[in-house]
Short mmCIF file of C-alpha atoms in Angstrom, two decimals:
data_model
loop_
_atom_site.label_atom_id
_atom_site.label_comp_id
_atom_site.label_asym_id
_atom_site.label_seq_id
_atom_site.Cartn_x
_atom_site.Cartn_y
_atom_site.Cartn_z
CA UNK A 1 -82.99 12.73 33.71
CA UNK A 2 -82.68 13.02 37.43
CA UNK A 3 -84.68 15.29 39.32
CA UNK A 4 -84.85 16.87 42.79
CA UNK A 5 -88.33 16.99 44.56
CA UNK A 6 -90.29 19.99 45.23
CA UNK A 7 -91.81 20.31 48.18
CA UNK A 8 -95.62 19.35 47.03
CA UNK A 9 -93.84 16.00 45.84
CA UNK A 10 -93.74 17.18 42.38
CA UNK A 11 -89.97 17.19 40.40
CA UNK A 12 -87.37 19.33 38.72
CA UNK A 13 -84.76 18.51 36.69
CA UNK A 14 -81.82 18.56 38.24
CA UNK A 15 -79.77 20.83 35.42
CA UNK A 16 -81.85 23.38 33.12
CA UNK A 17 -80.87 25.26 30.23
CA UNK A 18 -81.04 29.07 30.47
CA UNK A 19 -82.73 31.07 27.63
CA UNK A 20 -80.43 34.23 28.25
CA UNK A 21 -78.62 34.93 24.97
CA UNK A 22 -77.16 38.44 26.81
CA UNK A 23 -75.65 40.50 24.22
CA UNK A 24 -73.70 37.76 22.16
CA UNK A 25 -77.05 35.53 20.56
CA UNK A 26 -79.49 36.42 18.54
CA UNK A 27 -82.96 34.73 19.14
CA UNK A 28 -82.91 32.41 16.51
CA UNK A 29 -78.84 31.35 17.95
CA UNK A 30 -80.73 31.00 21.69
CA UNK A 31 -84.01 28.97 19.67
CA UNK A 32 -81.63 26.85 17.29
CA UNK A 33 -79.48 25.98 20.97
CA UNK A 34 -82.60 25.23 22.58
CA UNK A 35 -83.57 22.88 19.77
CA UNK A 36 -80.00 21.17 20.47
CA UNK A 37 -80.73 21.34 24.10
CA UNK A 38 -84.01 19.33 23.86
CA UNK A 39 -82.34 16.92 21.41
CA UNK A 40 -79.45 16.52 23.57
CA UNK A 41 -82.23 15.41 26.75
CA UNK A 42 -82.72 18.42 28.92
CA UNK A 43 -86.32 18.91 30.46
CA UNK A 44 -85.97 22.50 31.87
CA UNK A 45 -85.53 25.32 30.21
CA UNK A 46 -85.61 28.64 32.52
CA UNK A 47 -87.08 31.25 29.68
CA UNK A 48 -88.32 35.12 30.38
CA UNK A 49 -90.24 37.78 28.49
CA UNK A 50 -87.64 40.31 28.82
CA UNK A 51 -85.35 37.81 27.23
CA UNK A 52 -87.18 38.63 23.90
CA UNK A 53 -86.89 35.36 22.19
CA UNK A 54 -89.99 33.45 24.09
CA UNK A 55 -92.08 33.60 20.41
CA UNK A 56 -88.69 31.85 18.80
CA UNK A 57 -88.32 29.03 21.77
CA UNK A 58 -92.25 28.17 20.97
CA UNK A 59 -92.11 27.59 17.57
CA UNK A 60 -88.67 25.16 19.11
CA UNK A 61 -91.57 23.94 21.19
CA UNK A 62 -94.46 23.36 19.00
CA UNK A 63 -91.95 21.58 16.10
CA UNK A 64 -90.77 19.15 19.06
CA UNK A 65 -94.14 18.34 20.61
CA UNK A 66 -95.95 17.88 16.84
CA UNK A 67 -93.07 15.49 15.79
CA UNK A 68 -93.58 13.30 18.95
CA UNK A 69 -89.89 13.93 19.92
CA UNK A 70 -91.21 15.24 23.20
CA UNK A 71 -94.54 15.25 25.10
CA UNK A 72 -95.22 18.62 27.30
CA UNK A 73 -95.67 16.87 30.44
CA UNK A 74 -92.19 15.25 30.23
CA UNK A 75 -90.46 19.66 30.66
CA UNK A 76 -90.12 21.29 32.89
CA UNK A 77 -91.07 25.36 31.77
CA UNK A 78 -90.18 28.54 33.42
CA UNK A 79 -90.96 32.14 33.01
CA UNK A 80 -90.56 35.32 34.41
CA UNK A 81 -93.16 38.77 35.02
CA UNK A 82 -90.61 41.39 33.89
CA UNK A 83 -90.52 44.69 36.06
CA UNK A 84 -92.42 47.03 33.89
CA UNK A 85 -95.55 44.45 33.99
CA UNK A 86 -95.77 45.00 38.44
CA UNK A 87 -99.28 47.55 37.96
CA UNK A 88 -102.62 45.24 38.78
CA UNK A 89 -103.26 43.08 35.84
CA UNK A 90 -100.18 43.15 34.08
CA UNK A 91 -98.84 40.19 35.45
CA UNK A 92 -101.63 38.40 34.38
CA UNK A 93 -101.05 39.74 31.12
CA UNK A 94 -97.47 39.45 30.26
CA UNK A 95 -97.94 35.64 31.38
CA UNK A 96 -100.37 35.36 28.84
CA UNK A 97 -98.16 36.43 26.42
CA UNK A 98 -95.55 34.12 27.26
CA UNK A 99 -97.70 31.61 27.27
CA UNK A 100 -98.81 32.21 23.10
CA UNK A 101 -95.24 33.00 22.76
CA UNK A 102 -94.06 29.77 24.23
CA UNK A 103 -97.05 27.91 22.53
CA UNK A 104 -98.16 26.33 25.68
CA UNK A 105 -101.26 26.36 28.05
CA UNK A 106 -99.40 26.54 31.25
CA UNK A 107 -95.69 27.15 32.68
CA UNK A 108 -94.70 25.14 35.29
CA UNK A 109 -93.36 27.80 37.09
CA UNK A 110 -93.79 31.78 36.63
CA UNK A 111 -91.54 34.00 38.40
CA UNK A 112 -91.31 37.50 40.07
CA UNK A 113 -88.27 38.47 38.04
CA UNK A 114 -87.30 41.21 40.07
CA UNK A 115 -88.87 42.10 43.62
CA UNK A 116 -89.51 45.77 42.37
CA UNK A 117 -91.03 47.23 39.24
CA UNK A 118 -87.70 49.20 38.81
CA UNK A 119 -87.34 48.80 34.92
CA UNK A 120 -84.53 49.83 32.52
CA UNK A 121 -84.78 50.63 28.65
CA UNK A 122 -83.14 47.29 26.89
CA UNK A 123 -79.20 47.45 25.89
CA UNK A 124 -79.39 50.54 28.63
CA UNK A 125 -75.57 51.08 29.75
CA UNK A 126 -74.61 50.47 33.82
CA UNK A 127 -74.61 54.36 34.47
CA UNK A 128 -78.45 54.64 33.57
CA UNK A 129 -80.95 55.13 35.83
CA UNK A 130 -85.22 55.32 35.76
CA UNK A 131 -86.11 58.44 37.91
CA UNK A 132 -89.32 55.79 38.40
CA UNK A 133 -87.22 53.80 39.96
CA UNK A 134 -88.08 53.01 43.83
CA UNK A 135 -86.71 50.58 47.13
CA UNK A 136 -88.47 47.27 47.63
CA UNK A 137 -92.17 47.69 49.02
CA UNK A 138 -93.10 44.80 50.58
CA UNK A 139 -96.92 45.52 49.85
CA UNK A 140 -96.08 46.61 46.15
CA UNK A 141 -94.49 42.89 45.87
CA UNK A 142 -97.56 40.97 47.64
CA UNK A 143 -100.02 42.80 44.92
CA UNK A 144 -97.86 41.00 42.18
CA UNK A 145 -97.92 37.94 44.30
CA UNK A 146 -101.40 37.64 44.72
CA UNK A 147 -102.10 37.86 41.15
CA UNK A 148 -99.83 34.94 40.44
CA UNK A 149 -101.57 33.12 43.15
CA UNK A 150 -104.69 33.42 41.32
CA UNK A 151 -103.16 32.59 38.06
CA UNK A 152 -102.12 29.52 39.89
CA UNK A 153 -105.88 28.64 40.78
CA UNK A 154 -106.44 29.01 37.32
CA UNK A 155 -104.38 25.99 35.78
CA UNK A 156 -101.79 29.03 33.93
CA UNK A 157 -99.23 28.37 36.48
CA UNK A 158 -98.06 24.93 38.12
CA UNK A 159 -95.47 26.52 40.55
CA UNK A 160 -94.63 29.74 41.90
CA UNK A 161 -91.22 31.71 42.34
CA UNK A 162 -88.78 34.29 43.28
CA UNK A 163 -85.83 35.71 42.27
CA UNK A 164 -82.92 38.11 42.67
CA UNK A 165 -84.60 37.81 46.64
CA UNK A 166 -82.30 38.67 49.54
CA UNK A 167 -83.38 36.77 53.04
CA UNK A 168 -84.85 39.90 54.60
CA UNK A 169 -87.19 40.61 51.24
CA UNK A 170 -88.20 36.72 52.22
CA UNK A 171 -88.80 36.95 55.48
CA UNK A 172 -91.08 39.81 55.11
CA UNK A 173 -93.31 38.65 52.32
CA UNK A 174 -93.34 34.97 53.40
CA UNK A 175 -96.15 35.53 55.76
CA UNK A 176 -98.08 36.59 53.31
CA UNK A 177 -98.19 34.22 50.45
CA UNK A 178 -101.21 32.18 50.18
CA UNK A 179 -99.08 29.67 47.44
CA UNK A 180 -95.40 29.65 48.97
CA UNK A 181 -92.91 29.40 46.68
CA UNK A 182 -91.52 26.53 45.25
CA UNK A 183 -88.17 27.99 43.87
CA UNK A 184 -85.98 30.60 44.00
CA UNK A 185 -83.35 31.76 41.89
CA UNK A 186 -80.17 33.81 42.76
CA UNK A 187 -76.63 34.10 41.44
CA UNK A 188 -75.20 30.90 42.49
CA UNK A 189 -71.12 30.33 41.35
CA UNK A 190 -68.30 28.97 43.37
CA UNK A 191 -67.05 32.33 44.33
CA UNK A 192 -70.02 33.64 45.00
CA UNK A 193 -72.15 31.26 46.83
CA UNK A 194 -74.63 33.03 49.17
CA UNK A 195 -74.62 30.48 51.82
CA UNK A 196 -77.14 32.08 54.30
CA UNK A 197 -80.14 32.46 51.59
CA UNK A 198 -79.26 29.30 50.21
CA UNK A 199 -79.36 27.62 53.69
CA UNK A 200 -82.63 30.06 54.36
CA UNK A 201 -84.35 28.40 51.49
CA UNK A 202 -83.40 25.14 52.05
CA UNK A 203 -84.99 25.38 55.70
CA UNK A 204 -88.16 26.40 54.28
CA UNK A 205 -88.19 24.27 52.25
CA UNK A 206 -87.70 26.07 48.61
CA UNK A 207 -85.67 24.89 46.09
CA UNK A 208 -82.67 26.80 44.43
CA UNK A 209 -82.14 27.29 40.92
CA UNK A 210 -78.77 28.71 40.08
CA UNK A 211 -77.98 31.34 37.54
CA UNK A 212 -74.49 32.40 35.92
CA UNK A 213 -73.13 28.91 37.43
CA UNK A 214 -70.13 29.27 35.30
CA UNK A 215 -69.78 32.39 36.57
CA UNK A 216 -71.21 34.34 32.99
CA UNK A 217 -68.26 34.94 31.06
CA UNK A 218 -70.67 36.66 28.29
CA UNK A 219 -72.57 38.15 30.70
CA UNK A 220 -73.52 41.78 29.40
CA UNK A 221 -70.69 44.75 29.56
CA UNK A 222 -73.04 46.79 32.35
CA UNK A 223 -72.22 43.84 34.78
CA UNK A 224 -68.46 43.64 34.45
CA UNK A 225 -66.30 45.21 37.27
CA UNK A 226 -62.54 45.63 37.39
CA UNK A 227 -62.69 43.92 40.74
CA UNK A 228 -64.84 40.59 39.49
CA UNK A 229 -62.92 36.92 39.47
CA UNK A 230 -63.65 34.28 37.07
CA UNK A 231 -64.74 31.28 38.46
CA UNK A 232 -62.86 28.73 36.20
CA UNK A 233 -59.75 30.23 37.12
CA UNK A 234 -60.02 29.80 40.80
CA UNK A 235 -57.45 27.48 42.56
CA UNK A 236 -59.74 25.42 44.12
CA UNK A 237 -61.86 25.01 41.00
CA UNK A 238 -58.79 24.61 39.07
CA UNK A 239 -57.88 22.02 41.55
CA UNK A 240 -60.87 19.80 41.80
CA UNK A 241 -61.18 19.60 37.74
CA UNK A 242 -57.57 18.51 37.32
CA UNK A 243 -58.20 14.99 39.65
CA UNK A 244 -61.32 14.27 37.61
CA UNK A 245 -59.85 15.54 34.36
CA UNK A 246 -62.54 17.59 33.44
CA UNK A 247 -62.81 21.61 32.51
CA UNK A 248 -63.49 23.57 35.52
CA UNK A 249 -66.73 24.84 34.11
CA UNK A 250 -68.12 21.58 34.52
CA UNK A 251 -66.36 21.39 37.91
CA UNK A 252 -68.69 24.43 38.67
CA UNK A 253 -72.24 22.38 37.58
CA UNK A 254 -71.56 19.22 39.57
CA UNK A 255 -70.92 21.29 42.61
CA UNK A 256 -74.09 23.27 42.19
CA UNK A 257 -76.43 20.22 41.62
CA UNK A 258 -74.42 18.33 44.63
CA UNK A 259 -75.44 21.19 46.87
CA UNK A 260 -79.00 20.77 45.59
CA UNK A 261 -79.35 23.33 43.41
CA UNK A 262 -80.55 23.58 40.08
CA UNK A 263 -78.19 25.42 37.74
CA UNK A 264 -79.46 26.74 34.15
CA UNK A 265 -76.04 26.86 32.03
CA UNK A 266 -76.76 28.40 28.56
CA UNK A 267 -74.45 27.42 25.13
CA UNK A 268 -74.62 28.03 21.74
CA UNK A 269 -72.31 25.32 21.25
CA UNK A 270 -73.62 21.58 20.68
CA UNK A 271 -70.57 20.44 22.11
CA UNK A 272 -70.60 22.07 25.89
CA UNK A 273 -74.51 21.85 25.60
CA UNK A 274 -74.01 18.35 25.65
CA UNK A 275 -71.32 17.96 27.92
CA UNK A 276 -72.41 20.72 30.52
CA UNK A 277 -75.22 17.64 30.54
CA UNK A 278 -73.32 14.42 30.81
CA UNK A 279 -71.38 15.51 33.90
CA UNK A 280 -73.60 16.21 36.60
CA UNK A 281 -74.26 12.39 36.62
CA UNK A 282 -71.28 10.08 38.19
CA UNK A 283 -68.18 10.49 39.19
CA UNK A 284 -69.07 12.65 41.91
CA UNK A 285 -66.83 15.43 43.98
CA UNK A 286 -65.84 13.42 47.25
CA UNK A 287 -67.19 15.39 50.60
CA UNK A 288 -63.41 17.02 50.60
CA UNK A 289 -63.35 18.46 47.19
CA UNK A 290 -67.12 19.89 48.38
CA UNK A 291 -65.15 21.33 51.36
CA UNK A 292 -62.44 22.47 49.07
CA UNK A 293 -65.15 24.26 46.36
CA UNK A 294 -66.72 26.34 49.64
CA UNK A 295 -63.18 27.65 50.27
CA UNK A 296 -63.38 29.21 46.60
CA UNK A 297 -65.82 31.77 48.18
CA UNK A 298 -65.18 35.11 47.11
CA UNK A 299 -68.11 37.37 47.66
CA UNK A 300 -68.13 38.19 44.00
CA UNK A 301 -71.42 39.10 42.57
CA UNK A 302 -71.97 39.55 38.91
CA UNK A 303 -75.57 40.94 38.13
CA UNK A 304 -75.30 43.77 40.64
CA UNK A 305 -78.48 45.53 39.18
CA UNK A 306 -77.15 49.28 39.55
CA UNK A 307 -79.47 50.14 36.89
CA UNK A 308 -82.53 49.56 38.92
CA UNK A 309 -80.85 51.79 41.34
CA UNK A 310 -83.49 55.12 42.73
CA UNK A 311 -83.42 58.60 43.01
CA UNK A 312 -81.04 58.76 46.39
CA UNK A 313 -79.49 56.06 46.37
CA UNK A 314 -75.76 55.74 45.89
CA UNK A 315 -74.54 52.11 45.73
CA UNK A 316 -76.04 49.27 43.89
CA UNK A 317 -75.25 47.54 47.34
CA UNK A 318 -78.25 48.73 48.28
CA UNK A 319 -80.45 46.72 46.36
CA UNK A 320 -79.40 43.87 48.36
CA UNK A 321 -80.02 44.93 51.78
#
C-alpha cells in the first residue's frame, strides 16, 4: 500500500480503516469487518478504548499475526486516551489496557482523544451534560501530554497525536511538547473541510488523518442536526463521480488522500471495504475537479460534541473556539 511520510521519515498508510461501529455494529460486526479489512490489504486501523471493541479487534489481531497472514511491523496501529482517563497516571493506564486488549506491545500512535477530560456516560443523548465538565486548560492538557511523552521513551508508543484540536488549542500547547505530534485528526469531509487547521498542520509539519470522510451517514442520533448536508449528495461531489463513474463516496476518499490526508472509512460490508480501498489508487481527480471539490465547502460539522459542553456554557460552538 502507499504511504505518506511522517515527519521523522517514518510512514502511514495512506487510507485506514476506522474501528467506530457508532450505534449500528456490534463488536464482533466491527472485529469480523476488521478481519475483512486486513484480508482485503489495509495496514491502518485507527481503534479507541471508548470504542469498546479493542479486546475483539486483538483476538482479529493475534489470529492474523499467528497464521503468518500478517507480520506486526507491516500495520500501522492507533489508539486513543479516552476523557475520563486525563487524572496523572491514567493515561498510562488505559494505554496499557489497550495494549492487552489489542494483543500488542506497542501502538504506533496513541492519541489525546479529546483535549479535555469532559466525559459523557456511553449511549448518553445530545441534551446531557457532566456538571464535571470544564473549558480547555492548556496546563490540564500538557499533564496528559507529558505522560504520553514518557510512554513514548518507553517503547509503548511509536508516535504521538491529537485530535478534535482547533488551531488556537495548538498553538498554545505546541511550545510545550517535548515529542511534537506526528498526527492529528479532525472531521475532514468535502463540505466541511477546515482549511486553516489543515493548512496549520501541514506547515508544521503534522500529518492529517480524516474522520467521517464520507460524511458519517450512521453517525450516532446525538450528532444529527436538521441543518446538516450529506456529502454524497453535493453537486460538486455528485459532479466529479459522474466523469469517473464512480459513487460519490469514493469521490470523497480520493479527494481526502489527494489533499494529503489520511481518511479512516469504516464498513461492515466486504464489498465497499474493498472498494473504499481500490480507489484511492489511479485515476486521479485532475487539479480542476480538486478546485471543483473545495467549492463543495459548507461549514457543516458533524461531531459537534455538545455533550462535553460545561456548566455556563450555551453553545456547543464553544468547544471550538
Amino acid at each position: 500500500m502507499e504511504g505518506f511520510r511522517l515527519y521523522n521519515g517514518d510512514v502511514i498508510p495512506v487510507i485506514g480503516f476506522g474501528t467506530f461501529g457508532s450505534d449500528h455494529y456490534s463488536p464482533e460486526q466491527v472485529s469480523k469487518a476488521v478481519e475483512t479489512a486486513i484480508d482485503s490489504g489495509y495496514r491502518l486501523f485507527d481503534c479507541a478504548e471508548v470504542y469498546g471493541n479493542e479486546d475483539r479487534i486483538g483476538l482479529v489481531f493475534e489470529r492474523a499475526f499467528q497464521s503468518g497472514k500478517i507480520r506486526r511491523e507491516e500495520i500501522f496501529v492507533t489508539s486513543k486516551v479516552w476523557n475520563n482517563h486525563h487524572a496523572p497516571g491514567e493515561p498510562t493506564k488505559a494505554l496499557k489496557r489497550s495494549l492487552e486488549n489489542l494483543k500488542l506491545e506497542y501502538v504506533d500512535a496513541y492519541f489525546v482523544h479529546w483535549p479535555f477530560p469532559n466525559y459523557h456516560a456511553p449511549g448518553c443523548d445530545g441534551d446531557s451534560r457532566n456538571p464535571d465538565s470544564r473549558p480547555f486548560s492548556k496546563e490540564e492538557f500538557l499533564g496528559v501530554w507529558r505522560e504520553l511523552e514518557a510512554l513514548c521513551d518507553q517503547g509503548l508508543v511509536r508516535h504521538l497525536g491529537m485530535s478534535n484540536m482547533t488551531i488556537s488549542k495548538l498553538e498554545a500547547v505546541l511550545p510545550g511538547c517535548r515529542v511534537k505530534p506526528s498526527l492529528i485528526e479532525m472531521e475532514l469531509h468535502p463540505s466541511f473541510q477546515q482549511k486553516e487547521l489543515f493548512d496549520t498542520c501541514v506547515s508544521k509539519g503534522i500529518r492529517v488523518i480524516g474522520f467521517c470522510p464520507l460524511g458519517s451517514p450512521n453517525r450516532p442520533e446525538r450528532d444529527r442536526s436538521p441543518e446538516d448536508v450529506a456529502d454524497t449528495e453535493l453537486p460538486e461531489v455528485v459532479e466529479v463521480s459522474k466523469v469517473h463513474g464512480i459513487h460519490p463516496a469514493l469521490t470523497c476518499l480520493k479527494w481526502a488522500v489527494q489533499k494529503g490526508a489520511v481518511p479512516i472509512p469504516f464498513s461492515g460490508s466486504e464489498r465497499n471495504i474493498r472498494a473504499n480501498l481500490a480507489c484511492v489508487t489511479g485515476d486521479s481527480l485532475t487539479p480542476d475537479e480538486m478546485a471543483l471539490m473545495e467549492k463543495a465547502e459548507r461549514g457543516c460539522r458533524l461531531v459537534k460534541g455538545q455533550v462535553f459542553l460545561w456548566p455556563g456554557a450555551d453553545s456547543w460552538t464553544q468547544l471550538w473556539e
